[in-house]
Short mmCIF file of C-alpha atoms and ligand atoms in Angstrom, two decimals:
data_model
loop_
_atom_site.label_atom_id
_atom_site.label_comp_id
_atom_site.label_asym_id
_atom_site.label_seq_id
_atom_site.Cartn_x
_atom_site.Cartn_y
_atom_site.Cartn_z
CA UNK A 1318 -44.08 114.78 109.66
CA UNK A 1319 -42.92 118.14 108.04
CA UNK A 1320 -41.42 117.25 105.14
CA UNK A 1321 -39.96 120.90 103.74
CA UNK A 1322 -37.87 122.09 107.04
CA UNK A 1323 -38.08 125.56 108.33
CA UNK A 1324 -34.80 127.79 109.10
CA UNK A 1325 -33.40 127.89 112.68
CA UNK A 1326 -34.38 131.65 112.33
CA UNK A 1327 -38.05 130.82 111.23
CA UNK A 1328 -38.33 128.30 114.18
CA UNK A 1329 -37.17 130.88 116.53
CA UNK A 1330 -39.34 133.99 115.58
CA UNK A 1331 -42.04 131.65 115.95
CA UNK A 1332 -41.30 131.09 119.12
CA UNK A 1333 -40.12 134.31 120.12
CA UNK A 1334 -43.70 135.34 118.84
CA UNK A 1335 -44.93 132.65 121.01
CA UNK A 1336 -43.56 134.04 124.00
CA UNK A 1337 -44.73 137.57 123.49
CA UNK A 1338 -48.41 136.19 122.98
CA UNK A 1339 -48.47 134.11 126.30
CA UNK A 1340 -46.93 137.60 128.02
CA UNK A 1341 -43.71 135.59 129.00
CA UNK A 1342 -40.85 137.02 128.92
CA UNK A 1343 -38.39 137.73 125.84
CA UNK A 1344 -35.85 134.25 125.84
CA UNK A 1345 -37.38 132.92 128.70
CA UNK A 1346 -37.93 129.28 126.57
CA UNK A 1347 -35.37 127.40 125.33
CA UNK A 1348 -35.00 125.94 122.00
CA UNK A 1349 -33.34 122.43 121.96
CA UNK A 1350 -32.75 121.46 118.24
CA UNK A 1351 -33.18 117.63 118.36
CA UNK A 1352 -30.76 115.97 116.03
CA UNK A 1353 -30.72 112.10 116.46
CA UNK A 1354 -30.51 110.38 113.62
CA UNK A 1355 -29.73 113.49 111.47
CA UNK A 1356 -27.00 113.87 108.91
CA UNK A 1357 -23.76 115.76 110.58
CA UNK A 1358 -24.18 117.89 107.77
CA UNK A 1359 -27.28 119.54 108.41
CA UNK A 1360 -26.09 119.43 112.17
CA UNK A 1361 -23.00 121.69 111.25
CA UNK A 1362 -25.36 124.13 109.22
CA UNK A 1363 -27.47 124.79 112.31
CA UNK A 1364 -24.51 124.91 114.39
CA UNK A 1365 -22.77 127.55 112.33
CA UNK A 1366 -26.49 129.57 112.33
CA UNK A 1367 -25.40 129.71 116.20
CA UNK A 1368 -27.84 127.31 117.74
CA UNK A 1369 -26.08 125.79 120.80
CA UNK A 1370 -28.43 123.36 122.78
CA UNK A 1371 -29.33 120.08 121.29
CA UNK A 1372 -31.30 117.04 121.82
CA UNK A 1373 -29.92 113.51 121.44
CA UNK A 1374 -31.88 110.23 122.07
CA UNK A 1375 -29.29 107.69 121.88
CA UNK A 1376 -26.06 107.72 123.76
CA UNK A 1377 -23.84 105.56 121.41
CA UNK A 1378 -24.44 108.37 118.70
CA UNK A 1379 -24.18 111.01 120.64
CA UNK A 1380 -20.77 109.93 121.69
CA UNK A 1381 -19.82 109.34 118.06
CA UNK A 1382 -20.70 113.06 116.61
CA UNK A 1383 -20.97 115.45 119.82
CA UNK A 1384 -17.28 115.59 120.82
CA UNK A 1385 -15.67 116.69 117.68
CA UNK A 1386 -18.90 119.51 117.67
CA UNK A 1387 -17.93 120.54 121.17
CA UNK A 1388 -14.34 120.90 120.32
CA UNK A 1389 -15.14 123.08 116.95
CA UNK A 1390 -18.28 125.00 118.72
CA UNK A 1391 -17.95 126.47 122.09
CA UNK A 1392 -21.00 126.54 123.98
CA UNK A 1393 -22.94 123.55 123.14
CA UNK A 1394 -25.71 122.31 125.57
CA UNK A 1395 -26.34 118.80 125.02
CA UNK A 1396 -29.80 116.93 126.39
CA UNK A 1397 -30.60 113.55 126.68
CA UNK A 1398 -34.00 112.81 125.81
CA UNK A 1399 -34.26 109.64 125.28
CA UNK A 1400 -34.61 106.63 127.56
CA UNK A 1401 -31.19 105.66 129.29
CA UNK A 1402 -30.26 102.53 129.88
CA UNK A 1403 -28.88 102.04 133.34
CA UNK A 1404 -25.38 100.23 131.73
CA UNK A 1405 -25.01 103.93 129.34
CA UNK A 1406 -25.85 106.09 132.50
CA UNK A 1407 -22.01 106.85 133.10
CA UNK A 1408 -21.60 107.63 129.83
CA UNK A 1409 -24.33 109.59 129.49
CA UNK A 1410 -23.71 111.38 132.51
CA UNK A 1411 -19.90 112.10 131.00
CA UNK A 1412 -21.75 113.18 127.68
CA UNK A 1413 -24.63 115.26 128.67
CA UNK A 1414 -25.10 118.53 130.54
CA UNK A 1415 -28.74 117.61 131.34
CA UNK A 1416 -30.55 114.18 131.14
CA UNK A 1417 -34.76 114.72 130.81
CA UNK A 1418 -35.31 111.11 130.67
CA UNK A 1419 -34.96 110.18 134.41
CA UNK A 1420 -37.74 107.59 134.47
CA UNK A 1421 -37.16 104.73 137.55
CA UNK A 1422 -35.92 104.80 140.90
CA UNK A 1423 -33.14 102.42 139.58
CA UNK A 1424 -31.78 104.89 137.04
CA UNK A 1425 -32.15 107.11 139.59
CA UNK A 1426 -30.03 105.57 142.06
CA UNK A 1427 -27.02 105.20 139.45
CA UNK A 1428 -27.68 108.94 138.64
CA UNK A 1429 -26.93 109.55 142.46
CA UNK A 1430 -24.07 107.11 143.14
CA UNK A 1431 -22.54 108.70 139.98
CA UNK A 1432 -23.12 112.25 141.14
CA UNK A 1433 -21.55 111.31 144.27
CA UNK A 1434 -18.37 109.99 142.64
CA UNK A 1435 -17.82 112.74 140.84
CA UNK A 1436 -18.73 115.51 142.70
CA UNK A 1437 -20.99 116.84 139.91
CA UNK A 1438 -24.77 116.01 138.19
CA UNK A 1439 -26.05 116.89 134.92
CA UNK A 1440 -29.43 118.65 135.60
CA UNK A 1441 -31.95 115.85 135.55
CA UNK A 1442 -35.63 116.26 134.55
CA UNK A 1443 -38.05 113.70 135.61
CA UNK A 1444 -39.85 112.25 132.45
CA UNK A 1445 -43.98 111.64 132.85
CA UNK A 1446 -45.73 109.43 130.97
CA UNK A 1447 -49.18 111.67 131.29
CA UNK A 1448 -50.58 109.59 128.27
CA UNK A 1449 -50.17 106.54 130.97
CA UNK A 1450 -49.27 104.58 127.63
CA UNK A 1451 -47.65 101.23 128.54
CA UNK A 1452 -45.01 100.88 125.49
CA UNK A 1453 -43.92 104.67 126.78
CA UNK A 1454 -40.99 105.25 129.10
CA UNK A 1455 -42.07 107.94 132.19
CA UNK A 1456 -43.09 107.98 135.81
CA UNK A 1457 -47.25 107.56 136.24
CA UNK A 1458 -48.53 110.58 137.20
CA UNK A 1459 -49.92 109.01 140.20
CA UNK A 1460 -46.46 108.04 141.16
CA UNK A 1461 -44.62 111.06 140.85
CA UNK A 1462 -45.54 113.00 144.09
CA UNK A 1463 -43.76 109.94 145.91
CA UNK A 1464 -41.30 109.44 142.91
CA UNK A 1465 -39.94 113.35 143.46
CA UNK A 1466 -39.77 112.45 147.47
CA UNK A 1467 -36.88 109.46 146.96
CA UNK A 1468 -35.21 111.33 144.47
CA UNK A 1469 -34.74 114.32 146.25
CA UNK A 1470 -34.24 112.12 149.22
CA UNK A 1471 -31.17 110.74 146.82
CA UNK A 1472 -29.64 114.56 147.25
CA UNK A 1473 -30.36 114.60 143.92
CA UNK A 1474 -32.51 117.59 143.22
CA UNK A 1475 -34.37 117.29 139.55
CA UNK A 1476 -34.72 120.74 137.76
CA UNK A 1477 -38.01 119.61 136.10
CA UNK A 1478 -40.51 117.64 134.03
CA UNK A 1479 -40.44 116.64 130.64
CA UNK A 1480 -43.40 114.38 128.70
CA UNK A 1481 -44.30 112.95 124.82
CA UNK A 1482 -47.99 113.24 124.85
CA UNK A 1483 -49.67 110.45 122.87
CA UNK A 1484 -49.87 111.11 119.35
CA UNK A 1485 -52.88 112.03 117.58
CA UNK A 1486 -54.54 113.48 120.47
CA UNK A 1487 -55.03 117.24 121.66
CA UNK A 1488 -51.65 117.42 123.61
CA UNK A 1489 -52.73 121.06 125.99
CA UNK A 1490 -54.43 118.66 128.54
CA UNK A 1491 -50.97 116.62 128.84
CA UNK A 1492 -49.26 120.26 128.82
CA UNK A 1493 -51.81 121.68 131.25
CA UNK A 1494 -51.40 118.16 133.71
CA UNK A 1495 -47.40 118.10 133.26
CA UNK A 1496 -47.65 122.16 134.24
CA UNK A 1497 -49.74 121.40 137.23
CA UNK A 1498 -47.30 118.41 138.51
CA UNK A 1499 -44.18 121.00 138.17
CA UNK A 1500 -46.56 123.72 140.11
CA UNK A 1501 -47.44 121.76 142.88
CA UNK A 1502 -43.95 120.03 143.53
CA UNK A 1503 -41.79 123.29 143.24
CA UNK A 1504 -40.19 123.07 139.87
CA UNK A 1505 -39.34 125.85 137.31
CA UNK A 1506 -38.67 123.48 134.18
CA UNK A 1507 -41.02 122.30 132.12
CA UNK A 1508 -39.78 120.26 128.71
CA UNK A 1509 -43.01 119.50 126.59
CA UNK A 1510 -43.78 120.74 123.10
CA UNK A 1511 -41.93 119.17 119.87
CA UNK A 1512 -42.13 120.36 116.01
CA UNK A 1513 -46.29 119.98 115.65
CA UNK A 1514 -47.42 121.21 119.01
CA UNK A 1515 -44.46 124.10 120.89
CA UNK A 1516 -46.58 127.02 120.20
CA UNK A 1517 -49.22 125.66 122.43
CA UNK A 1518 -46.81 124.31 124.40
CA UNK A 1519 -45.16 127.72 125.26
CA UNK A 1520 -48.86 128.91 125.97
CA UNK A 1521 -49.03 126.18 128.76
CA UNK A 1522 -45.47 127.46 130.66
CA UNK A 1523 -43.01 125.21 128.52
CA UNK A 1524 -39.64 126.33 129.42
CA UNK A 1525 -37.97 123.98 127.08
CA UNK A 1526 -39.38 122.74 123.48
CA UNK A 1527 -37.48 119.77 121.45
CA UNK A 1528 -38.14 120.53 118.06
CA UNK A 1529 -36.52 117.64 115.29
CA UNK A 1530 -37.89 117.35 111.92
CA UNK A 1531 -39.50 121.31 111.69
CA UNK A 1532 -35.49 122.19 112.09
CA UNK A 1533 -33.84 119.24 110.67
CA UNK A 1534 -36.44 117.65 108.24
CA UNK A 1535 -38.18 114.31 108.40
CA UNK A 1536 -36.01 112.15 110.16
CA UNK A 1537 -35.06 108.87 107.94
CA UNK A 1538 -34.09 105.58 110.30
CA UNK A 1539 -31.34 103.26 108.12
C1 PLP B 2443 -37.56 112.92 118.40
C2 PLP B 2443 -38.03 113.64 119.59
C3 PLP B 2443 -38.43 114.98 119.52
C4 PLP B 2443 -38.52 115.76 118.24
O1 PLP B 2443 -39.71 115.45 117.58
P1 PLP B 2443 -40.17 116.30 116.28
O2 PLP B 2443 -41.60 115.94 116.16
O3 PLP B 2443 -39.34 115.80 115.17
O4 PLP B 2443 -39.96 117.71 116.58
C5 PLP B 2443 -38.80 115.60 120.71
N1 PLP B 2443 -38.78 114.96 121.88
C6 PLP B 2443 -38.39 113.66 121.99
C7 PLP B 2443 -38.37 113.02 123.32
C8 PLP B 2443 -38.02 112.97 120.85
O5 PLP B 2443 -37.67 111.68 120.97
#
């Protein structure tokens, strides 16, 4: 963990320098500051630096701070990204503008009968668990092919993939596999790369990073 955070600008010119090295073009990746468990203070300071897209993991506290933010900043982008209970999906689908932690073909289902109700989806990325670890949430990349099929079979098109590689291991062959999986199945959006590892990520076709404790500092759980 970094323990001394870096300024929203620092974060960005690093990753605007980032995108110039892999000859991608200028803005092309998004930065999603990831603020669970954050103070609302530090939240507000990046929010008046003019960040706008966020990352949340847990909908009951995303639902406590994000709508008074929303209603003070115009503009905010708010992910979900991390795993969703089937009992929170409406509320996360109320909450959310994109959800990158569709994960089961049960989740997925309540994603489409929700869609359906309301005549509207958040964007949905389907998470991978390339690491194949059991205690981590994600489709098996050898179920994904088939995985993509029934969701889009829901009329519920996903935008693109998002993974956690396991820690403590070079993450570019998890960037490279996730990369290939988007290729080969049509998708443009690609969410891998967090505080340690986006540079590489961006080198690898990341279209999205999630970057917590570089932004925020080290994240501490009560
Ligand atoms: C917490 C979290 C992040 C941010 O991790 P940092 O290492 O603090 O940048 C990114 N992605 C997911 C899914 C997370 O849960």
């Amino acid at each position: 963990m970094l323990d001394a955070p870096m300024s929203l600008h620092e974060i960005q010119s690093r990753l605007d320098a980032a995108t110039a090295a892999s000859g991608r073009a200028p803005g092309s990746v998004t930065l999603i500051a990831v603020s669970k468990v954050q103070p609302d203070d530090r939240v507000h300071q990046v929010l008046t630096q003019g960040q706008r897209v966020f990352g949340e993991n847990y909908v009951q506290e995303a639902a406590g701070k994000w709508p008074a933010f929303r209603a003070a900043f115009p503009g905010v982008q708010l992910h979900m990204i991390g795993p969703l209970q089937t009992n929170k999906a409406k509320q996360a689908v109320e909450l959310f503008d994109v959800i990158q932690s569709v994960d089961r073909l049960s989740l997925a289902e309540k994603l489409a009968r929700l869609a359906q109700a309301r005549g509207t989806s958040p964007d949905l990325f389907i998470q991978v668990n390339t690491g194949a670890e059991p205690q981590k949430a994600g489709i098996l990349p050898q179920h994904l092919d088939g995985f993509l099929v029934q969701v889009r079979g829901m009329d519920l098109p996903p935008q693109g993939l998002m993974c956690i590689p396991p820690e403590g291991v070079d993450p570019v062959p998890h960037f490279r596999a996730l990369a290939d999986m988007a290729a080969r199945n049509g998708l443009k959006g690609l969410s891998m790369g967090m505080s340690s590892d986006f540079e590489a990520a961006v080198a690898h076709g990341a279209t999205h990073i999630r970057v917590g404790s570089a932004l925020f500092g080290a994240r501490t759980y009560a």
